[in-house]
Coordinates of C-alpha atoms and ligand atoms in Angstrom, one line a residue:
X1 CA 70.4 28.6 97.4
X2 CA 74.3 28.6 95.6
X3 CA 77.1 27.2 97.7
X4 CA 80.8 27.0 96.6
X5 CA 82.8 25.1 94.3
X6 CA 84.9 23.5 97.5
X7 CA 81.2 22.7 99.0
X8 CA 79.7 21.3 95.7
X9 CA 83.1 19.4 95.2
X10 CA 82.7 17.4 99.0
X11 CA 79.1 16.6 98.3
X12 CA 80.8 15.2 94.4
X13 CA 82.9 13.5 96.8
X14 CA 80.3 11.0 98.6
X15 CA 79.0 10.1 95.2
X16 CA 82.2 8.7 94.3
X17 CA 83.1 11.6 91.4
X18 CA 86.6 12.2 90.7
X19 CA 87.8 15.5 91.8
X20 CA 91.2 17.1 92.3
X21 CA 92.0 16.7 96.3
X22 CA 91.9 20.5 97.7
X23 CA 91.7 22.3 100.9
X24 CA 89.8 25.2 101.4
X25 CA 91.8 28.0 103.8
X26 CA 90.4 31.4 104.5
X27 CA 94.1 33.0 105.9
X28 CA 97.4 33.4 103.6
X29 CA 99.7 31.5 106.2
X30 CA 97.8 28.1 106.3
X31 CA 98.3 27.8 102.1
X32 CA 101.9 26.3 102.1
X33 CA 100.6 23.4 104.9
X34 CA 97.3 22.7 102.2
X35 CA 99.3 21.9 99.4
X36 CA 102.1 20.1 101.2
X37 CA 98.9 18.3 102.4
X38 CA 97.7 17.6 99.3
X39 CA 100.8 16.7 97.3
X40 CA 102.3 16.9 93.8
X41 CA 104.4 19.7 92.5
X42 CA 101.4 21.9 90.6
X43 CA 98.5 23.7 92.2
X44 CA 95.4 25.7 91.6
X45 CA 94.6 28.5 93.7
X46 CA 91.1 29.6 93.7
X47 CA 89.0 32.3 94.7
X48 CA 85.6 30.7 96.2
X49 CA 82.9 33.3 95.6
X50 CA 79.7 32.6 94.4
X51 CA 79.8 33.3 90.9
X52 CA 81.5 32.1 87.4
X53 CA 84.5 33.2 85.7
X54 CA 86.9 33.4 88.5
X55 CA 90.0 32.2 85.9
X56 CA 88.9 35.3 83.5
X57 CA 88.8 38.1 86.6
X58 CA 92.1 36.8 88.0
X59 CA 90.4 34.6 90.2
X60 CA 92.2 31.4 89.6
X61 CA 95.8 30.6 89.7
X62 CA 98.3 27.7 88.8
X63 CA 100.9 27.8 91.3
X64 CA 104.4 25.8 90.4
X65 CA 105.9 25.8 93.9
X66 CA 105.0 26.8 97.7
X67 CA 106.1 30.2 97.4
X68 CA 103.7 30.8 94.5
X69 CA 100.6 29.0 96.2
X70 CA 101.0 31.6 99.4
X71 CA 102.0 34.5 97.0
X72 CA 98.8 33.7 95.2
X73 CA 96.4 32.6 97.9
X74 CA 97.4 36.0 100.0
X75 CA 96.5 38.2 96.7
X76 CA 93.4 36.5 95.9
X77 CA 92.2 36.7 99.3
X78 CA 90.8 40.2 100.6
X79 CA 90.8 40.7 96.7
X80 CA 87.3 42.3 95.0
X81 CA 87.0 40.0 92.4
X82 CA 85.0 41.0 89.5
X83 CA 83.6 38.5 86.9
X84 CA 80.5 38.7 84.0
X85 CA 78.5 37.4 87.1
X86 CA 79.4 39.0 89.9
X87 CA 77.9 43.5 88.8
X88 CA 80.4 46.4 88.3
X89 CA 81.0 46.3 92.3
X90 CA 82.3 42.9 92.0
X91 CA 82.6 40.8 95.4
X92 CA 85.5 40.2 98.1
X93 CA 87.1 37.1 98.3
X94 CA 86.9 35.7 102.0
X95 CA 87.8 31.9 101.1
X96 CA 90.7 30.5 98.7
X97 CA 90.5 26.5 97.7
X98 CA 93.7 25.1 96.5
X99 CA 93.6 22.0 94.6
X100 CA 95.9 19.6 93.0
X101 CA 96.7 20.7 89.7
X102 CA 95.3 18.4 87.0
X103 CA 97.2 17.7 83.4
X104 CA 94.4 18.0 80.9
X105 CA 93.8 16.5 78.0
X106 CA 91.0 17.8 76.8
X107 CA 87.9 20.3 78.8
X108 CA 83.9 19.5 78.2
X109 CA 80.8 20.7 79.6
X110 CA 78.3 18.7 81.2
X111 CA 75.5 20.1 83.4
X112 CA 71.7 19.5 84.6
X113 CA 69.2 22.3 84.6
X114 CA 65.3 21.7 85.5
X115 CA 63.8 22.3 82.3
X116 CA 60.8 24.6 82.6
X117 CA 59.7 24.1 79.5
X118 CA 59.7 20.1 79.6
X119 CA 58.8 19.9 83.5
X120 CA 61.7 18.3 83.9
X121 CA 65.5 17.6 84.5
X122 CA 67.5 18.2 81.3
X123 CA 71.5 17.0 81.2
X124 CA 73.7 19.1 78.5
X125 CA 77.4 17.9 77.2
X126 CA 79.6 19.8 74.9
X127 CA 82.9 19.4 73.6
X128 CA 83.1 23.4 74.0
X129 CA 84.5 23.1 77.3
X130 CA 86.0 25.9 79.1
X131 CA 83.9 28.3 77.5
X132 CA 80.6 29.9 78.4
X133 CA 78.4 28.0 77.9
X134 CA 75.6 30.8 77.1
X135 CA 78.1 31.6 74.1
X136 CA 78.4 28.4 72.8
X137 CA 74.5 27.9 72.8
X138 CA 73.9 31.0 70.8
X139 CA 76.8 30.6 68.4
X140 CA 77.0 27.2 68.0
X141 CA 74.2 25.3 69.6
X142 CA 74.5 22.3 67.5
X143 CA 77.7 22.1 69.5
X144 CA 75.7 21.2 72.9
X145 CA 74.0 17.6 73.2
X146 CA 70.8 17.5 75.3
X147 CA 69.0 14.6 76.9
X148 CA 65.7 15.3 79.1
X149 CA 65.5 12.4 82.3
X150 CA 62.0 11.4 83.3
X151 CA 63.1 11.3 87.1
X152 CA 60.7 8.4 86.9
X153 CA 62.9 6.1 85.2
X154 CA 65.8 7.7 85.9
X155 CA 69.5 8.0 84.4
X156 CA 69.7 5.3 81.9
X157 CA 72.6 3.6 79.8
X158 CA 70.6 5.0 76.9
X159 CA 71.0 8.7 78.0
X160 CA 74.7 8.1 78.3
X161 CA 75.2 6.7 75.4
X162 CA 73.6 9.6 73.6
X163 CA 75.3 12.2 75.4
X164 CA 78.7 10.2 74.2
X165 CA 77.8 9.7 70.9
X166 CA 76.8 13.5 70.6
X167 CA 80.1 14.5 72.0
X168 CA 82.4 11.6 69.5
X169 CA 84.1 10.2 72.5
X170 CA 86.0 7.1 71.7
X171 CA 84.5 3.9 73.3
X172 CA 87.3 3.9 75.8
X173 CA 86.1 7.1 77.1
X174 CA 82.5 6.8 76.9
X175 CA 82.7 4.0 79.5
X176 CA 84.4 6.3 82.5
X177 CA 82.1 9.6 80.7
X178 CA 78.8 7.1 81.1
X179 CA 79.8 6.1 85.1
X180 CA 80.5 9.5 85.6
X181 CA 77.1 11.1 84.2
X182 CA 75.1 8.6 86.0
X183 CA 76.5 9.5 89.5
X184 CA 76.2 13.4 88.6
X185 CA 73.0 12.5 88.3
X186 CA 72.0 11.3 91.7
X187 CA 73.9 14.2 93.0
X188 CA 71.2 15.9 91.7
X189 CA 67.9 14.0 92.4
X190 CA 69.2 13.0 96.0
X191 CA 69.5 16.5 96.7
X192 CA 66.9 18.4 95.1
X193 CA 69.4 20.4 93.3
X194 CA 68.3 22.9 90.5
X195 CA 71.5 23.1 88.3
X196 CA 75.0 21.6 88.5
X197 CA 77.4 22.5 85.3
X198 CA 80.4 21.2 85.5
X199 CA 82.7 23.8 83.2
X200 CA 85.3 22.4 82.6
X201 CA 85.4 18.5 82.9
X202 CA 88.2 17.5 82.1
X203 CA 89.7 14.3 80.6
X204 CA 93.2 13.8 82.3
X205 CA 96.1 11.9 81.2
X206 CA 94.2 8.5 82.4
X207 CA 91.2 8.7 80.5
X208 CA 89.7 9.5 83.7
X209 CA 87.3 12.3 83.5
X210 CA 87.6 15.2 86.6
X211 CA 85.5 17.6 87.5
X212 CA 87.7 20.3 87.6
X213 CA 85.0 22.9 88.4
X214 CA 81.5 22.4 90.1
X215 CA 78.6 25.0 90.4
X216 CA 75.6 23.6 92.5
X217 CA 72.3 25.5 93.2
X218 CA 69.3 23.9 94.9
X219 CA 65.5 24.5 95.6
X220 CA 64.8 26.9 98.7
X221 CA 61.9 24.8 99.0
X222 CA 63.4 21.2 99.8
X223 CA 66.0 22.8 102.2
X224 CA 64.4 21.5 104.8
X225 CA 65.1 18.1 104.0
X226 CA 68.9 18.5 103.6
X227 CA 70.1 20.0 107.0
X228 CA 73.9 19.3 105.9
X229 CA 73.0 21.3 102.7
X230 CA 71.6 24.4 104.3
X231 CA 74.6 24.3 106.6
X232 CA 76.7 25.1 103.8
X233 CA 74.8 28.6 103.4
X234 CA 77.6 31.8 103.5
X235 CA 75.8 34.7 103.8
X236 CA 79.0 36.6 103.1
X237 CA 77.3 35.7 99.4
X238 CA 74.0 36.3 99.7
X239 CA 72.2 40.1 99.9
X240 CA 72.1 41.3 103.4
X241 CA 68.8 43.2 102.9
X242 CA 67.4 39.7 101.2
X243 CA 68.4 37.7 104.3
X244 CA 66.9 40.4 106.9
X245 CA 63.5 40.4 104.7
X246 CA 63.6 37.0 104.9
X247 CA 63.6 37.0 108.7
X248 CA 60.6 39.1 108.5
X249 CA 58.2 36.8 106.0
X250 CA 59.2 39.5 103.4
X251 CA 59.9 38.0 100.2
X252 CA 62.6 40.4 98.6
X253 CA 64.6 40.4 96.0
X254 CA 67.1 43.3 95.2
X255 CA 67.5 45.0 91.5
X256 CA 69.2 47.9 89.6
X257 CA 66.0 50.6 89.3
X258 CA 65.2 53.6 91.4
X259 CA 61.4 52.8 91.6
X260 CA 60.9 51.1 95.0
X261 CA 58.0 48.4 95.1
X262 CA 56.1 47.5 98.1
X263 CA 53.0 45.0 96.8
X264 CA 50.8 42.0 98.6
X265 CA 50.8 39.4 96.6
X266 CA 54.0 37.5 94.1
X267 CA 51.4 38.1 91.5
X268 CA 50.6 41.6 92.1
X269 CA 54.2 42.5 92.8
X270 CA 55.1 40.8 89.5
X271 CA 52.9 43.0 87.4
X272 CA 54.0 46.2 89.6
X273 CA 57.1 46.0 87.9
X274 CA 56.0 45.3 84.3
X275 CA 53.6 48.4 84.8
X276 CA 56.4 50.5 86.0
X277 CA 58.4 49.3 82.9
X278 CA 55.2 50.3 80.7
X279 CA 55.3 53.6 82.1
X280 CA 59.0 54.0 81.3
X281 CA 60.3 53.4 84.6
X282 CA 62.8 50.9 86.3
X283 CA 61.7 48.9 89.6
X284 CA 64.3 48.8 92.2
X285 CA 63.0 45.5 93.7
X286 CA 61.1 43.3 94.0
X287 CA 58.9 43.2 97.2
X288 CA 55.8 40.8 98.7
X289 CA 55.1 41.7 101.7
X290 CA 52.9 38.7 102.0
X291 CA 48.6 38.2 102.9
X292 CA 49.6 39.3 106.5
X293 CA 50.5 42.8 105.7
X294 CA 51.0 44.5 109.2
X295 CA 52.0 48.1 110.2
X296 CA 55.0 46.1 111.4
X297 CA 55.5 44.6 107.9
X298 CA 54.8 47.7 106.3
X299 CA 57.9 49.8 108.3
X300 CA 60.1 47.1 108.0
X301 CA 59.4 46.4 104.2
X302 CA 60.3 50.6 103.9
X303 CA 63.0 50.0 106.1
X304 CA 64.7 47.6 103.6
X305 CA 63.5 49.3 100.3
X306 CA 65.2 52.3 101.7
X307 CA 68.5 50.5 102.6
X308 CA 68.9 50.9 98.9
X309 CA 70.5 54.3 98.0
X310 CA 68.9 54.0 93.9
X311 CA 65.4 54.2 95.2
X312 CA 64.0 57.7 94.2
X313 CA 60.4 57.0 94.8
X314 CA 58.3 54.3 96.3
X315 CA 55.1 52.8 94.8
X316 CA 52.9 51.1 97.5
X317 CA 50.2 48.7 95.6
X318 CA 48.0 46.6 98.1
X319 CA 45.1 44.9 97.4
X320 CA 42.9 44.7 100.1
X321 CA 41.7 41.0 100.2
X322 CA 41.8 39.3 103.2
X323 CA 44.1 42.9 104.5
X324 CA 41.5 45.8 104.9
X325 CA 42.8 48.6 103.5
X326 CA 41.9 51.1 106.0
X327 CA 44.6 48.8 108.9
X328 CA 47.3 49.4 105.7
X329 CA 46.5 53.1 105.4
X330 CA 46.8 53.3 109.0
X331 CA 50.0 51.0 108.6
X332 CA 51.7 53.5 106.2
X333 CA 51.4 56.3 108.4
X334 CA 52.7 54.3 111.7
X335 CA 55.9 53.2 109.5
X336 CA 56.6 57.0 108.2
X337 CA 56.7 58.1 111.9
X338 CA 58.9 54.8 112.6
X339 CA 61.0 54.8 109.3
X340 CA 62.5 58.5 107.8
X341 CA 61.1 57.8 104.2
X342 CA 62.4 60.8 103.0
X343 CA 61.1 60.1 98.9
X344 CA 58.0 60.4 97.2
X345 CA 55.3 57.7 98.5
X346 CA 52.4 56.3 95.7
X347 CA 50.1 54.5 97.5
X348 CA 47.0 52.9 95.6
X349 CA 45.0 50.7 97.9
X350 CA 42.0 48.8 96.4
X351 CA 39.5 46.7 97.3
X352 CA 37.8 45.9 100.7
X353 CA 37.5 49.6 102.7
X354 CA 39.2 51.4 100.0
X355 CA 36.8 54.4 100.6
X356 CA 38.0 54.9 104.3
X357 CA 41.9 54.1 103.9
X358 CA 41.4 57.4 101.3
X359 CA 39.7 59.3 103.8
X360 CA 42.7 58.4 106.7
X361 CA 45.5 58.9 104.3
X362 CA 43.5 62.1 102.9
X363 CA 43.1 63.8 106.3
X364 CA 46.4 62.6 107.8
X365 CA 47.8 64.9 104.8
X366 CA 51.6 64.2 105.0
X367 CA 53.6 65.7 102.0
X368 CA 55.5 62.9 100.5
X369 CA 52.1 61.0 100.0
X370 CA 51.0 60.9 96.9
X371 CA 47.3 58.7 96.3
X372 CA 47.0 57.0 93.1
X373 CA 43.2 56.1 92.1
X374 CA 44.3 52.2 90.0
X375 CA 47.3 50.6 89.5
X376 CA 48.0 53.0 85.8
X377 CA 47.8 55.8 87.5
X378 CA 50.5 54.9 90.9
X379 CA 52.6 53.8 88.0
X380 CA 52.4 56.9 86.2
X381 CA 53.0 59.3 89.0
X382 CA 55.9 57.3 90.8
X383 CA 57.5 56.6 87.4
X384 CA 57.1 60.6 87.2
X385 CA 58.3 61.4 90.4
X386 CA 61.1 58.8 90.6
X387 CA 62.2 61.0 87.7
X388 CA 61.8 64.3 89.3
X389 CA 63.4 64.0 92.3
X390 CA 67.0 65.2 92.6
Ligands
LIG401 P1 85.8 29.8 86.5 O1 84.9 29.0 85.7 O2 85.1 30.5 87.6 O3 86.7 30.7 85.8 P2 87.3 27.3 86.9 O4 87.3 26.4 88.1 O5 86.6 26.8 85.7 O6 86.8 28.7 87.3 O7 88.8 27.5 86.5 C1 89.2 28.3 85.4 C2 90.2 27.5 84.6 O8 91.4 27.2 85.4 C3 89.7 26.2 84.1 O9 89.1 26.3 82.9 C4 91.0 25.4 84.0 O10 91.6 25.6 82.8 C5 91.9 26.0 85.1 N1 91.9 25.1 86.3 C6 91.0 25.2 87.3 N2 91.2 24.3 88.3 C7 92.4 23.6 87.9 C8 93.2 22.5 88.4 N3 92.9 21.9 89.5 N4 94.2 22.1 87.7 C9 94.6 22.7 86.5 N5 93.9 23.7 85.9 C10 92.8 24.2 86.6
LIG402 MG1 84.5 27.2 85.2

């Protein structure tokens, strides 16, 4: 789960990290009362959306008086922002944060990332601040410091010390950069998080470093341990068709192809899509509809394929385990009376009654159903009738 900048900044917040004050507002006319609220005579105004490169897509704002932090805040929100992160559609701003504005001395890069390579949590610096980060890792990687924390031990003075000698701070600096890494890192431990960059930190006028930005995302899985976390869910971000799967024990995940996927299994659906790759095709989605696969399942899991307008063809690829096949086959033709499919249907089902969930979807004889004997030959024919069909 991602939250927002404002929300990563509050939880920064109870650990004691320095960050600009700000107010989040969601209508024009409340900006002028935030930053009187907030004082000084410099703000920024920015768009909260959950994805980078705001300041790039017009996003972010430095306002030098309260006519230019309402001017701004009212055309940044209702704005579709578009950034490297957000797609070609881009996404609408609902929320606006405005925040002191900070003098800077000079912008870094510091972030945590579970390593999946080490098995575990890995902290990055760079001078490169500002800058994308991916960039500066494949132009100039020597140019990013690593350290890997055992979460056994923990953040050390040791880790610190390397990050600040990687980075040539001065030893007045590395003191306030060493506090400041340490309580990022509990941010991230105490709350099962699975990255937080911090792009830029800045270094203001006091020696003090700021987090000036903050990017939090945390594992689904611990959720349920951190109720004031999953509060800060806005599904204004998140894809509607992801959320409605979830509500159904569908795990689904949107993407840009016109081959839809419908598979039992992560593992199974996983190589679905490398086959339909193989075969020259693009997947649409990703799609588990779990060990439980029900005629229920089945419609709904068309029902949300087919929410997306790209999908040309539909390749269904259960493997009848602990599912029989013949219950699916009888599943597939309940959910085309339920759901208008409407495109091409592949349907390979193997394993346990295989034989009789050929014979129903044979005799039931509905023209958009297309049997595929293995899993090469679905992907062949729906890569080929994705292809074909207007
Ligand atoms: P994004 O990474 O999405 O573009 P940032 O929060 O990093 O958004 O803001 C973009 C740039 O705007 C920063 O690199 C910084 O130069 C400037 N900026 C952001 N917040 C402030 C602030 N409170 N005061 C001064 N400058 C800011
Ligand atoms: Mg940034």
């Amino acid at each position: 789960m991602n939250i927002h900048e404002y929300q990563a900044k509050q939880i920064f917040a109870n650990y004691n990290i320095p960050i600009p004050t700000g107010k989040m507002i969601k209508r024009a006319e409340d900006a002028k009362t935030a930053a009187q609220e907030i004082g000084g005579n410099i703000w920024a105004v920015k768009a909260q959306i959950h994805a980078g490169g705001r300041g790039k897509g017009g996003g972010v704002k430095l306002a030098r008086n309260l006519e230019e932090v309402e001017k701004y805040a009212s055309e940044i929100l209702g704005m579709t922002l578009i950034t490297h992160q957000t797609g070609k559609a881009g996404k609408l701003v609902k929320k606006v944060y405005i925040e002191g504005g900070v003098d800077i001395q000079k912008e870094f890069y510091l972030g945590i990332v579970l390593d999946r390579t080490a098995e575990i949590p890995v902290m990055m610096a760079s001078t490169e601040g500002g800058m994308e980060i991916e960039k500066v890792a494949a132009e100039t990687p020597g140019k990013i410091v690593k350290i890997a924390i055992d979460p056994l031990i923990g953040f050390q003075g040791f880790h610190a010390r390397e990050l600040a000698f990687g980075m040539n701070l001065p030893k007045i600096q590395t003191r306030s950069f060493s506090k400041f890494a340490k309580a990022l890192y509990e941010v991230y431990s105490k709350n099962d998080a699975s990255l937080i960059e911090i792009n830029p930190l800045i270094l203001n006028e006091e020696d003090q470093f700021v987090a000036l930005d903050a990017k939090m995302n945390f594992d689904d899985n611990a959720l349920f341990r951190h109720q004031s976390i999953e509060a800060m869910r806005d599904l204004n971000e998140e894809e509607p068709t992801e959320t409605e799967a979830k509500k159904y024990g569908l795990s689904y995940v949107k993407l840009d192809g016109n081959v839809g996927c419908m598979v039992n299994g992560a593992g199974l659906a996983m190589s679905t899509m490398d086959i339909i790759k193989y075969e020259g095709g693009e997947p649409a989605n990703f799609l588990d509809v779990g060990g439980a696969a029900s005629a229920e399942t089945v419609a709904k899991g068309f029902e949300i394929i087919l929410e997306d307008k790209n999908v040309k063809a539909i390749f269904v690829n259960i493997f009848g385990g602990i599912v029989r096949c013949d219950r699916i086959a009888k599943g597939i033709l309940e959910a085309t009376k339920k759901t208008e499919v409407g495109v091409p249907l592949v349907v390979r089902l193997d394993g346990t009654n295989a034989e009789e969930a050929a014979i129903i979807l044979d005799n039931a004889d509905i023209e958009i159903i297309i049997t595929a004997s293995d899993l090469a030959d679905g992907a062949k024919k729906v890569v080929s009738a994705a292809k074909g069909a207007k």
